[in-house]
Amino acid sequence: MQSQLRSINLTELETLLKSWSFPTYRARQILNWLHQKHITEFGEMKNLPKKLLGKLSESSLVSVLKLRETPKSNDQSSQKYLFETQDGHFLESVLIVQGGRNTVCVSTQLGCKMKCSFCASGMGKFVRNLTAGEIIEQVSRVARTLSPLEVGNGRDRSLQAITNVVFMGMGEPLDNYDATLRAIKILMADWGFGLGGRRITVSTCGIIPKIEQFVKDVDGRVRLSISLHSSQQTVRNELVPINKRYNLDDLMSALEQLYRKLKREITFEYTLIQGMNNSPEAASGLARLANRIHAKVNIIPYNPVREADYQSPTPAQVKTFCALLEKKGVRVTVRQTAGRDINAACGQLRLDREPIRGTSGPKLICSIKFNLPPIP
Ligand code: SF4
């Protein structure tokens, strides 16, 4: 079976080249074509000997995703990338252009086992984990469309267009731990994308042992975002069912231990749902939790999903809730809805494409769960 070249790290590639009797310096050249110039075919690697290209193409694949659609929002601030995998499933990535930053929101799984009640990703069938190569390719393919590769024109063709990557698309990144970690290491490596950890955010619903392991494995350098959504056990049990296994008290104790080891602040994601978690008591509870670990709070006004029976808050309700938090000393941002017209925002594209709990219709299509990823 052919391996995915984008999943491979520098040491593994050097070992492979040595075993083929090619000089190891070729490894950095190959990785530069993949992660800086974002090529999609072996033929684009212009400075490699034909014999090496032949060996590589026999044993590996450069590209495993087919780009199917790229709808843009009317205001041009976000663009959705719908990809088809080799086994015929669909996933989405989103590009958000805002404040001089080009942020790519990537998916890590086809479906999600966590079944958060307000999230379209959790409503469909879980299919499988994405590979590190499939995660990385999402970033490369988006980058490629930002700065089209002009092969052979003699200019410096390094692409630095992607400034931030957020793991907030379909799937729970820490439930696909190895591939997520491998992808992050490739994003951060000097032979990879060369992105600093502060430009990478991983969002998790709170799998405590995996969070602890992750902070250790990335040496606290990557931004952590916790999908909190409620400060009350019973409400969180409904919104984020993993809370029944890793409850709020335990999560907060773990975060208290961890936040000093983190080199970045923690963010709480809080989807604000009318009548569910927007009361003054809910605001006080949230402020108490945030202040325990100096977390920033990202308020995400709920974006309706047809199959979920929740209500969006009004702008006035959002304002009131934020004011209550601020009064208690919490730093708050409100994520503006972007790309609603292309369903780039919040898990709705999938709902437009497939019957969620039925068996007919197209295969799974990813959804992006929130309005906009947090842009640090
Ligand atoms: S919010 Fe995240 S963890 Fe929960 S179902 Fe959606 S994708 Fe999965």
CSV table of C-alpha atoms and ligand atoms in Angstrom, one decimal:
chain,number,residue,atom,x,y,z
A,1,MET,CA,0.0,0.0,0.0
A,2,GLN,CA,1.2,3.5,-0.8
A,3,SER,CA,2.0,5.7,2.2
A,4,GLN,CA,1.0,9.4,2.5
A,5,LEU,CA,4.1,11.5,2.0
A,6,ARG,CA,2.6,14.4,3.9
A,7,SER,CA,2.5,12.4,7.1
A,8,ILE,CA,6.2,11.6,7.2
A,9,ASN,CA,8.7,13.5,9.3
A,10,LEU,CA,12.2,14.6,8.5
A,11,THR,CA,13.9,11.7,10.3
A,12,GLU,CA,11.6,9.1,8.7
A,13,LEU,CA,12.2,10.5,5.3
A,14,GLU,CA,16.0,10.7,5.7
A,15,THR,CA,16.0,7.0,6.8
A,16,LEU,CA,13.9,6.1,3.8
A,17,LEU,CA,16.2,7.9,1.4
A,18,LYS,CA,19.3,6.3,3.0
A,19,SER,CA,17.7,2.9,2.5
A,20,TRP,CA,17.4,3.8,-1.2
A,21,SER,CA,21.0,5.1,-1.4
A,22,PHE,CA,20.0,8.7,-2.0
A,23,PRO,CA,21.7,11.6,0.0
A,24,THR,CA,19.7,12.7,3.0
A,25,TYR,CA,19.8,16.4,2.0
A,26,ARG,CA,17.1,15.5,-0.5
A,27,ALA,CA,14.7,15.0,2.4
A,28,ARG,CA,14.5,18.7,3.2
A,29,GLN,CA,14.0,19.5,-0.5
A,30,ILE,CA,11.1,17.1,-0.7
A,31,LEU,CA,9.5,18.5,2.5
A,32,ASN,CA,10.0,22.0,1.3
A,33,TRP,CA,8.0,21.2,-1.9
A,34,LEU,CA,5.3,19.7,0.3
A,35,HIS,CA,4.9,22.1,3.2
A,36,GLN,CA,6.2,25.4,1.8
A,37,LYS,CA,5.3,25.2,-1.9
A,38,HIS,CA,2.2,23.0,-1.4
A,39,ILE,CA,2.6,20.9,-4.5
A,40,THR,CA,0.0,18.3,-5.3
A,41,GLU,CA,1.9,16.2,-7.9
A,42,PHE,CA,5.4,14.7,-7.9
A,43,GLY,CA,6.0,16.3,-11.3
A,44,GLU,CA,6.1,19.7,-9.5
A,45,MET,CA,9.2,18.8,-7.6
A,46,LYS,CA,11.6,20.4,-10.1
A,47,ASN,CA,14.9,19.9,-8.4
A,48,LEU,CA,14.8,16.1,-7.8
A,49,PRO,CA,16.4,13.4,-9.9
A,50,LYS,CA,14.0,11.4,-12.0
A,51,LYS,CA,15.1,8.2,-10.3
A,52,LEU,CA,14.2,9.5,-6.9
A,53,LEU,CA,10.8,10.8,-8.1
A,54,GLY,CA,10.1,7.4,-9.6
A,55,LYS,CA,10.9,5.7,-6.2
A,56,LEU,CA,8.8,8.2,-4.3
A,57,SER,CA,5.8,7.9,-6.6
A,58,GLU,CA,5.9,4.1,-6.5
A,59,SER,CA,5.8,4.0,-2.7
A,60,SER,CA,3.8,7.1,-1.7
A,61,LEU,CA,1.1,9.6,-2.5
A,62,VAL,CA,1.5,13.3,-2.5
A,63,SER,CA,-2.2,14.1,-2.5
A,64,VAL,CA,-5.1,12.1,-1.0
A,65,LEU,CA,-7.9,14.7,-1.1
A,66,LYS,CA,-9.9,15.9,-4.0
A,67,LEU,CA,-11.1,19.5,-3.8
A,68,ARG,CA,-14.7,19.5,-4.7
A,69,GLU,CA,-16.1,23.0,-3.9
A,70,THR,CA,-14.8,26.3,-2.6
A,71,PRO,CA,-17.8,28.5,-1.8
A,72,LYS,CA,-17.0,32.0,-0.5
A,73,SER,CA,-19.0,34.1,1.8
A,74,ASN,CA,-20.6,37.2,0.3
A,75,ASP,CA,-18.4,39.5,2.4
A,76,GLN,CA,-15.3,37.4,1.1
A,77,SER,CA,-14.2,37.0,4.7
A,78,SER,CA,-14.4,33.2,4.7
A,79,GLN,CA,-14.2,30.4,2.3
A,80,LYS,CA,-15.2,26.8,2.7
A,81,TYR,CA,-13.2,24.0,1.1
A,82,LEU,CA,-15.1,20.8,0.6
A,83,PHE,CA,-12.7,17.8,0.1
A,84,GLU,CA,-13.4,14.2,-0.9
A,85,THR,CA,-11.3,11.5,0.7
A,86,GLN,CA,-9.9,8.5,-1.2
A,87,ASP,CA,-12.6,6.3,0.4
A,88,GLY,CA,-15.4,8.6,-0.9
A,89,HIS,CA,-16.2,10.6,2.2
A,90,PHE,CA,-16.4,14.4,2.6
A,91,LEU,CA,-14.8,16.8,4.9
A,92,GLU,CA,-14.6,20.6,5.2
A,93,SER,CA,-12.0,23.1,6.0
A,94,VAL,CA,-12.6,26.8,6.4
A,95,LEU,CA,-10.4,29.8,5.6
A,96,ILE,CA,-11.1,32.9,7.7
A,97,VAL,CA,-9.5,36.1,6.6
A,98,GLN,CA,-9.6,38.6,9.4
A,99,GLY,CA,-7.4,41.3,10.9
A,100,GLY,CA,-4.5,40.6,8.6
A,101,ARG,CA,-4.5,36.9,9.5
A,102,ASN,CA,-5.3,33.9,7.3
A,103,THR,CA,-6.6,31.2,9.6
A,104,VAL,CA,-7.4,27.7,8.5
A,105,CYS,CA,-9.9,25.7,10.5
A,106,VAL,CA,-9.2,21.9,10.0
A,107,SER,CA,-11.2,18.8,10.6
A,108,THR,CA,-9.6,15.8,12.4
A,109,GLN,CA,-12.3,13.1,12.1
A,110,LEU,CA,-15.1,12.1,9.7
A,111,GLY,CA,-17.9,12.5,12.2
A,112,CYS,CA,-17.5,12.9,16.0
A,113,LYS,CA,-18.1,10.4,18.8
A,114,MET,CA,-18.6,13.1,21.4
A,115,LYS,CA,-22.2,13.9,20.3
A,116,CYS,CA,-22.5,17.4,21.7
A,117,SER,CA,-26.2,18.2,21.5
A,118,PHE,CA,-25.9,21.5,19.7
A,119,CYS,CA,-23.3,20.5,17.2
A,120,ALA,CA,-24.0,19.1,13.7
A,121,SER,CA,-20.7,17.2,13.7
A,122,GLY,CA,-21.9,15.0,16.5
A,123,MET,CA,-25.2,14.2,14.8
A,124,GLY,CA,-24.0,12.1,12.0
A,125,LYS,CA,-22.4,8.7,12.1
A,126,PHE,CA,-18.8,8.5,13.1
A,127,VAL,CA,-16.8,7.1,10.1
A,128,ARG,CA,-13.1,7.2,11.0
A,129,ASN,CA,-10.2,9.3,12.1
A,130,LEU,CA,-8.4,11.4,9.5
A,131,THR,CA,-4.7,10.7,9.0
A,132,ALA,CA,-2.0,13.2,9.8
A,133,GLY,CA,-1.5,13.5,6.0
A,134,GLU,CA,-5.2,14.3,5.5
A,135,ILE,CA,-5.1,16.9,8.2
A,136,ILE,CA,-1.9,18.5,6.9
A,137,GLU,CA,-3.2,18.4,3.3
A,138,GLN,CA,-6.2,20.6,4.3
A,139,VAL,CA,-3.8,23.4,5.3
A,140,SER,CA,-1.6,23.0,2.2
A,141,ARG,CA,-4.5,23.0,-0.2
A,142,VAL,CA,-6.0,26.1,1.3
A,143,ALA,CA,-2.5,27.8,1.2
A,144,ARG,CA,-2.1,26.8,-2.4
A,145,THR,CA,-5.3,28.6,-3.4
A,146,LEU,CA,-4.1,31.7,-1.6
A,147,SER,CA,-0.8,31.9,-3.4
A,148,PRO,CA,-0.9,29.8,-6.6
A,149,LEU,CA,2.3,28.0,-7.3
A,150,GLU,CA,4.2,29.4,-10.3
A,151,VAL,CA,6.5,26.6,-11.1
A,152,GLY,CA,9.8,27.5,-12.8
A,153,ASN,CA,9.5,31.3,-12.7
A,154,GLY,CA,12.7,31.7,-10.7
A,155,ARG,CA,11.1,33.7,-7.9
A,156,ASP,CA,11.1,32.7,-4.3
A,157,ARG,CA,7.9,30.7,-4.2
A,158,SER,CA,7.8,30.0,-0.5
A,159,LEU,CA,4.2,30.5,0.7
A,160,GLN,CA,3.8,32.1,4.0
A,161,ALA,CA,0.2,33.0,3.5
A,162,ILE,CA,-1.4,30.8,6.3
A,163,THR,CA,-0.8,32.6,9.6
A,164,ASN,CA,-2.9,30.5,12.0
A,165,VAL,CA,-4.3,26.9,12.1
A,166,VAL,CA,-7.2,26.0,14.5
A,167,PHE,CA,-8.3,22.4,15.1
A,168,MET,CA,-11.9,23.3,15.4
A,169,GLY,CA,-13.5,21.6,12.5
A,170,MET,CA,-15.3,18.3,12.5
A,171,GLY,CA,-14.1,15.8,15.2
A,172,GLU,CA,-12.5,15.9,18.6
A,173,PRO,CA,-8.8,16.4,17.9
A,174,LEU,CA,-7.7,14.6,21.1
A,175,ASP,CA,-9.8,11.6,20.2
A,176,ASN,CA,-7.6,11.3,17.2
A,177,TYR,CA,-4.5,11.9,19.3
A,178,ASP,CA,-1.6,10.5,17.3
A,179,ALA,CA,-2.6,12.0,14.0
A,180,THR,CA,-3.3,15.3,15.6
A,181,LEU,CA,0.0,15.4,17.4
A,182,ARG,CA,1.9,14.4,14.3
A,183,ALA,CA,0.1,17.0,12.2
A,184,ILE,CA,0.9,19.7,14.8
A,185,LYS,CA,4.6,18.7,14.9
A,186,ILE,CA,4.7,19.1,11.1
A,187,LEU,CA,3.0,22.5,11.3
A,188,MET,CA,5.6,23.6,13.9
A,189,ALA,CA,8.8,22.1,12.4
A,190,ASP,CA,11.4,24.2,10.6
A,191,TRP,CA,11.3,21.6,7.8
A,192,GLY,CA,7.4,21.8,7.9
A,193,PHE,CA,5.3,24.9,8.0
A,194,GLY,CA,7.4,26.7,10.6
A,195,LEU,CA,4.4,27.9,12.5
A,196,GLY,CA,4.9,29.0,16.1
A,197,GLY,CA,2.8,27.2,18.8
A,198,ARG,CA,1.0,30.5,19.5
A,199,ARG,CA,-0.4,30.3,16.0
A,200,ILE,CA,-2.0,26.9,16.5
A,201,THR,CA,-5.1,26.3,18.6
A,202,VAL,CA,-6.5,22.9,19.6
A,203,SER,CA,-10.1,22.8,20.8
A,204,THR,CA,-11.2,20.0,23.0
A,205,CYS,CA,-14.4,19.1,24.8
A,206,GLY,CA,-12.5,18.0,27.9
A,207,ILE,CA,-11.0,14.5,27.7
A,208,ILE,CA,-8.8,15.0,30.8
A,209,PRO,CA,-6.1,12.4,30.4
A,210,LYS,CA,-5.6,13.3,26.7
A,211,ILE,CA,-5.3,17.1,27.6
A,212,GLU,CA,-2.7,16.3,30.2
A,213,GLN,CA,-0.7,14.1,27.8
A,214,PHE,CA,-1.1,16.8,25.0
A,215,VAL,CA,0.3,19.6,27.2
A,216,LYS,CA,3.3,17.4,28.0
A,217,ASP,CA,3.8,16.4,24.4
A,218,VAL,CA,3.8,19.9,23.0
A,219,ASP,CA,5.6,21.3,26.0
A,220,GLY,CA,2.8,23.7,26.7
A,221,ARG,CA,3.5,25.6,23.5
A,222,VAL,CA,0.2,25.2,21.6
A,223,ARG,CA,-2.9,27.1,22.5
A,224,LEU,CA,-5.6,25.2,24.2
A,225,SER,CA,-9.3,25.9,23.9
A,226,ILE,CA,-11.8,24.2,26.1
A,227,SER,CA,-15.4,23.7,24.8
A,228,LEU,CA,-17.0,24.5,28.1
A,229,HIS,CA,-20.5,25.7,27.2
A,230,SER,CA,-21.8,25.6,30.8
A,231,SER,CA,-20.6,26.0,34.3
A,232,GLN,CA,-23.3,23.7,35.7
A,233,GLN,CA,-22.9,19.9,35.7
A,234,THR,CA,-26.5,19.1,34.7
A,235,VAL,CA,-26.6,21.6,31.8
A,236,ARG,CA,-23.1,20.5,30.6
A,237,ASN,CA,-24.2,16.9,30.8
A,238,GLU,CA,-26.8,17.7,28.2
A,239,LEU,CA,-24.7,19.9,26.0
A,240,VAL,CA,-21.4,18.1,26.2
A,241,PRO,CA,-22.1,14.5,27.1
A,242,ILE,CA,-18.4,13.7,27.8
A,243,ASN,CA,-19.0,15.7,31.0
A,244,LYS,CA,-20.7,12.6,32.4
A,245,ARG,CA,-17.3,10.8,32.2
A,246,TYR,CA,-15.0,13.8,32.9
A,247,ASN,CA,-17.0,16.1,34.9
A,248,LEU,CA,-16.6,19.9,35.4
A,249,ASP,CA,-15.0,19.6,38.9
A,250,ASP,CA,-12.4,17.1,37.6
A,251,LEU,CA,-11.8,19.2,34.5
A,252,MET,CA,-11.3,22.4,36.4
A,253,SER,CA,-8.9,20.6,38.9
A,254,ALA,CA,-6.9,19.3,35.9
A,255,LEU,CA,-6.8,22.7,34.3
A,256,GLU,CA,-5.7,24.3,37.5
A,257,GLN,CA,-2.7,21.9,37.6
A,258,LEU,CA,-2.0,22.5,33.9
A,259,TYR,CA,-2.4,26.2,33.3
A,260,ARG,CA,0.9,27.1,34.9
A,261,LYS,CA,2.7,24.7,32.7
A,262,LEU,CA,1.1,26.2,29.6
A,263,LYS,CA,3.0,29.0,27.9
A,264,ARG,CA,-0.3,30.3,26.4
A,265,GLU,CA,-3.5,31.3,28.1
A,266,ILE,CA,-6.5,28.9,28.1
A,267,THR,CA,-9.6,29.9,26.3
A,268,PHE,CA,-13.1,28.7,27.2
A,269,GLU,CA,-15.5,28.4,24.3
A,270,TYR,CA,-19.0,29.1,25.3
A,271,THR,CA,-21.9,28.7,22.9
A,272,LEU,CA,-24.6,31.0,24.2
A,273,ILE,CA,-28.0,29.4,23.8
A,274,GLN,CA,-31.1,31.3,24.8
A,275,GLY,CA,-32.9,29.8,27.8
A,276,MET,CA,-30.2,27.2,28.3
A,277,ASN,CA,-27.0,28.8,29.5
A,278,ASN,CA,-27.5,32.6,29.3
A,279,SER,CA,-28.9,33.4,32.7
A,280,PRO,CA,-27.2,35.8,35.2
A,281,GLU,CA,-26.4,32.7,37.4
A,282,ALA,CA,-24.8,31.0,34.4
A,283,ALA,CA,-22.7,34.1,33.8
A,284,SER,CA,-21.6,34.2,37.5
A,285,GLY,CA,-20.7,30.5,37.3
A,286,LEU,CA,-18.7,30.9,34.2
A,287,ALA,CA,-16.9,33.9,35.6
A,288,ARG,CA,-15.9,31.9,38.7
A,289,LEU,CA,-14.5,29.1,36.6
A,290,ALA,CA,-12.6,31.5,34.2
A,291,ASN,CA,-11.1,33.5,37.0
A,292,ARG,CA,-9.7,30.3,38.6
A,293,ILE,CA,-7.3,29.8,35.7
A,294,HIS,CA,-7.3,33.3,34.2
A,295,ALA,CA,-9.0,31.9,31.1
A,296,LYS,CA,-10.3,34.1,28.3
A,297,VAL,CA,-13.9,33.5,27.3
A,298,ASN,CA,-15.0,33.3,23.7
A,299,ILE,CA,-18.8,33.7,23.5
A,300,ILE,CA,-20.3,32.1,20.4
A,301,PRO,CA,-23.9,33.1,19.8
A,302,TYR,CA,-25.6,29.8,18.9
A,303,ASN,CA,-26.0,29.3,15.2
A,304,PRO,CA,-29.2,27.3,14.6
A,305,VAL,CA,-28.8,23.7,13.5
A,306,ARG,CA,-32.1,22.4,12.1
A,307,GLU,CA,-32.1,19.1,14.0
A,308,ALA,CA,-31.3,20.7,17.4
A,309,ASP,CA,-34.1,22.4,19.2
A,310,TYR,CA,-32.2,25.4,20.6
A,311,GLN,CA,-32.7,29.1,20.2
A,312,SER,CA,-30.1,31.7,19.3
A,313,PRO,CA,-29.7,34.6,21.8
A,314,THR,CA,-30.7,38.1,20.7
A,315,PRO,CA,-27.8,40.6,20.3
A,316,ALA,CA,-29.1,42.3,23.4
A,317,GLN,CA,-28.9,39.0,25.4
A,318,VAL,CA,-25.3,38.5,24.1
A,319,LYS,CA,-24.4,42.0,25.2
A,320,THR,CA,-25.9,41.5,28.7
A,321,PHE,CA,-24.2,38.2,29.2
A,322,CYS,CA,-20.8,39.6,28.2
A,323,ALA,CA,-21.3,42.7,30.4
A,324,LEU,CA,-21.9,40.4,33.4
A,325,LEU,CA,-18.7,38.5,32.7
A,326,GLU,CA,-16.7,41.7,32.2
A,327,LYS,CA,-18.0,43.1,35.5
A,328,LYS,CA,-16.5,40.1,37.2
A,329,GLY,CA,-13.1,40.8,35.6
A,330,VAL,CA,-13.3,38.2,32.8
A,331,ARG,CA,-11.7,39.0,29.4
A,332,VAL,CA,-14.5,38.3,26.8
A,333,THR,CA,-14.6,38.1,23.1
A,334,VAL,CA,-17.7,37.5,21.0
A,335,ARG,CA,-17.2,35.6,17.8
A,336,GLN,CA,-18.9,37.2,15.0
A,337,THR,CA,-20.9,35.1,12.7
A,338,ALA,CA,-19.1,34.9,9.4
A,339,GLY,CA,-20.0,33.1,6.2
A,340,ARG,CA,-23.6,32.2,7.1
A,341,ASP,CA,-24.4,32.6,3.4
A,342,ILE,CA,-22.1,29.7,2.5
A,343,ASN,CA,-22.7,27.7,5.7
A,344,ALA,CA,-19.0,28.1,6.4
A,345,ALA,CA,-19.8,28.9,9.9
A,346,CYS,CA,-21.5,26.4,11.9
A,347,GLY,CA,-22.1,22.9,10.8
A,348,GLN,CA,-24.9,23.6,8.4
A,349,LEU,CA,-23.4,22.6,5.1
A,350,ARG,CA,-23.6,19.0,6.2
A,351,LEU,CA,-27.2,19.4,7.2
A,352,ASP,CA,-27.9,20.7,3.7
A,353,ARG,CA,-26.2,17.7,2.1
A,354,GLU,CA,-27.3,14.6,4.0
A,355,PRO,CA,-30.1,13.3,6.2
A,356,ILE,CA,-28.4,13.3,9.6
A,357,ARG,CA,-29.7,10.2,11.1
A,358,GLY,CA,-31.0,8.5,8.1
A,359,THR,CA,-29.1,6.0,6.0
A,360,SER,CA,-29.8,7.3,2.5
A,361,GLY,CA,-28.2,10.3,0.8
A,362,PRO,CA,-24.6,11.3,0.3
A,363,LYS,CA,-22.0,10.1,2.7
A,364,LEU,CA,-20.9,12.1,5.6
A,365,ILE,CA,-20.0,15.7,5.0
A,366,CYS,CA,-18.1,17.6,7.6
A,367,SER,CA,-19.4,20.5,9.5
A,368,ILE,CA,-17.6,23.3,11.2
A,369,LYS,CA,-18.9,23.6,14.6
A,370,PHE,CA,-18.6,27.2,15.5
A,371,ASN,CA,-19.1,30.6,13.9
A,372,LEU,CA,-15.4,31.6,13.8
A,373,PRO,CA,-12.3,30.1,15.2
A,374,PRO,CA,-10.7,32.2,17.9
A,375,ILE,CA,-8.0,34.3,16.4
A,376,PRO,CA,-5.4,35.1,19.0
B,1,SF4,S1,-18.6,20.2,19.6
B,1,SF4,FE1,-16.7,19.2,19.0
B,1,SF4,S2,-16.5,17.5,20.3
B,1,SF4,FE2,-18.7,18.1,20.4
B,1,SF4,S3,-19.7,16.9,18.8
B,1,SF4,FE3,-19.0,18.8,17.8
B,1,SF4,S4,-17.0,18.3,16.9
B,1,SF4,FE4,-17.5,16.8,18.4
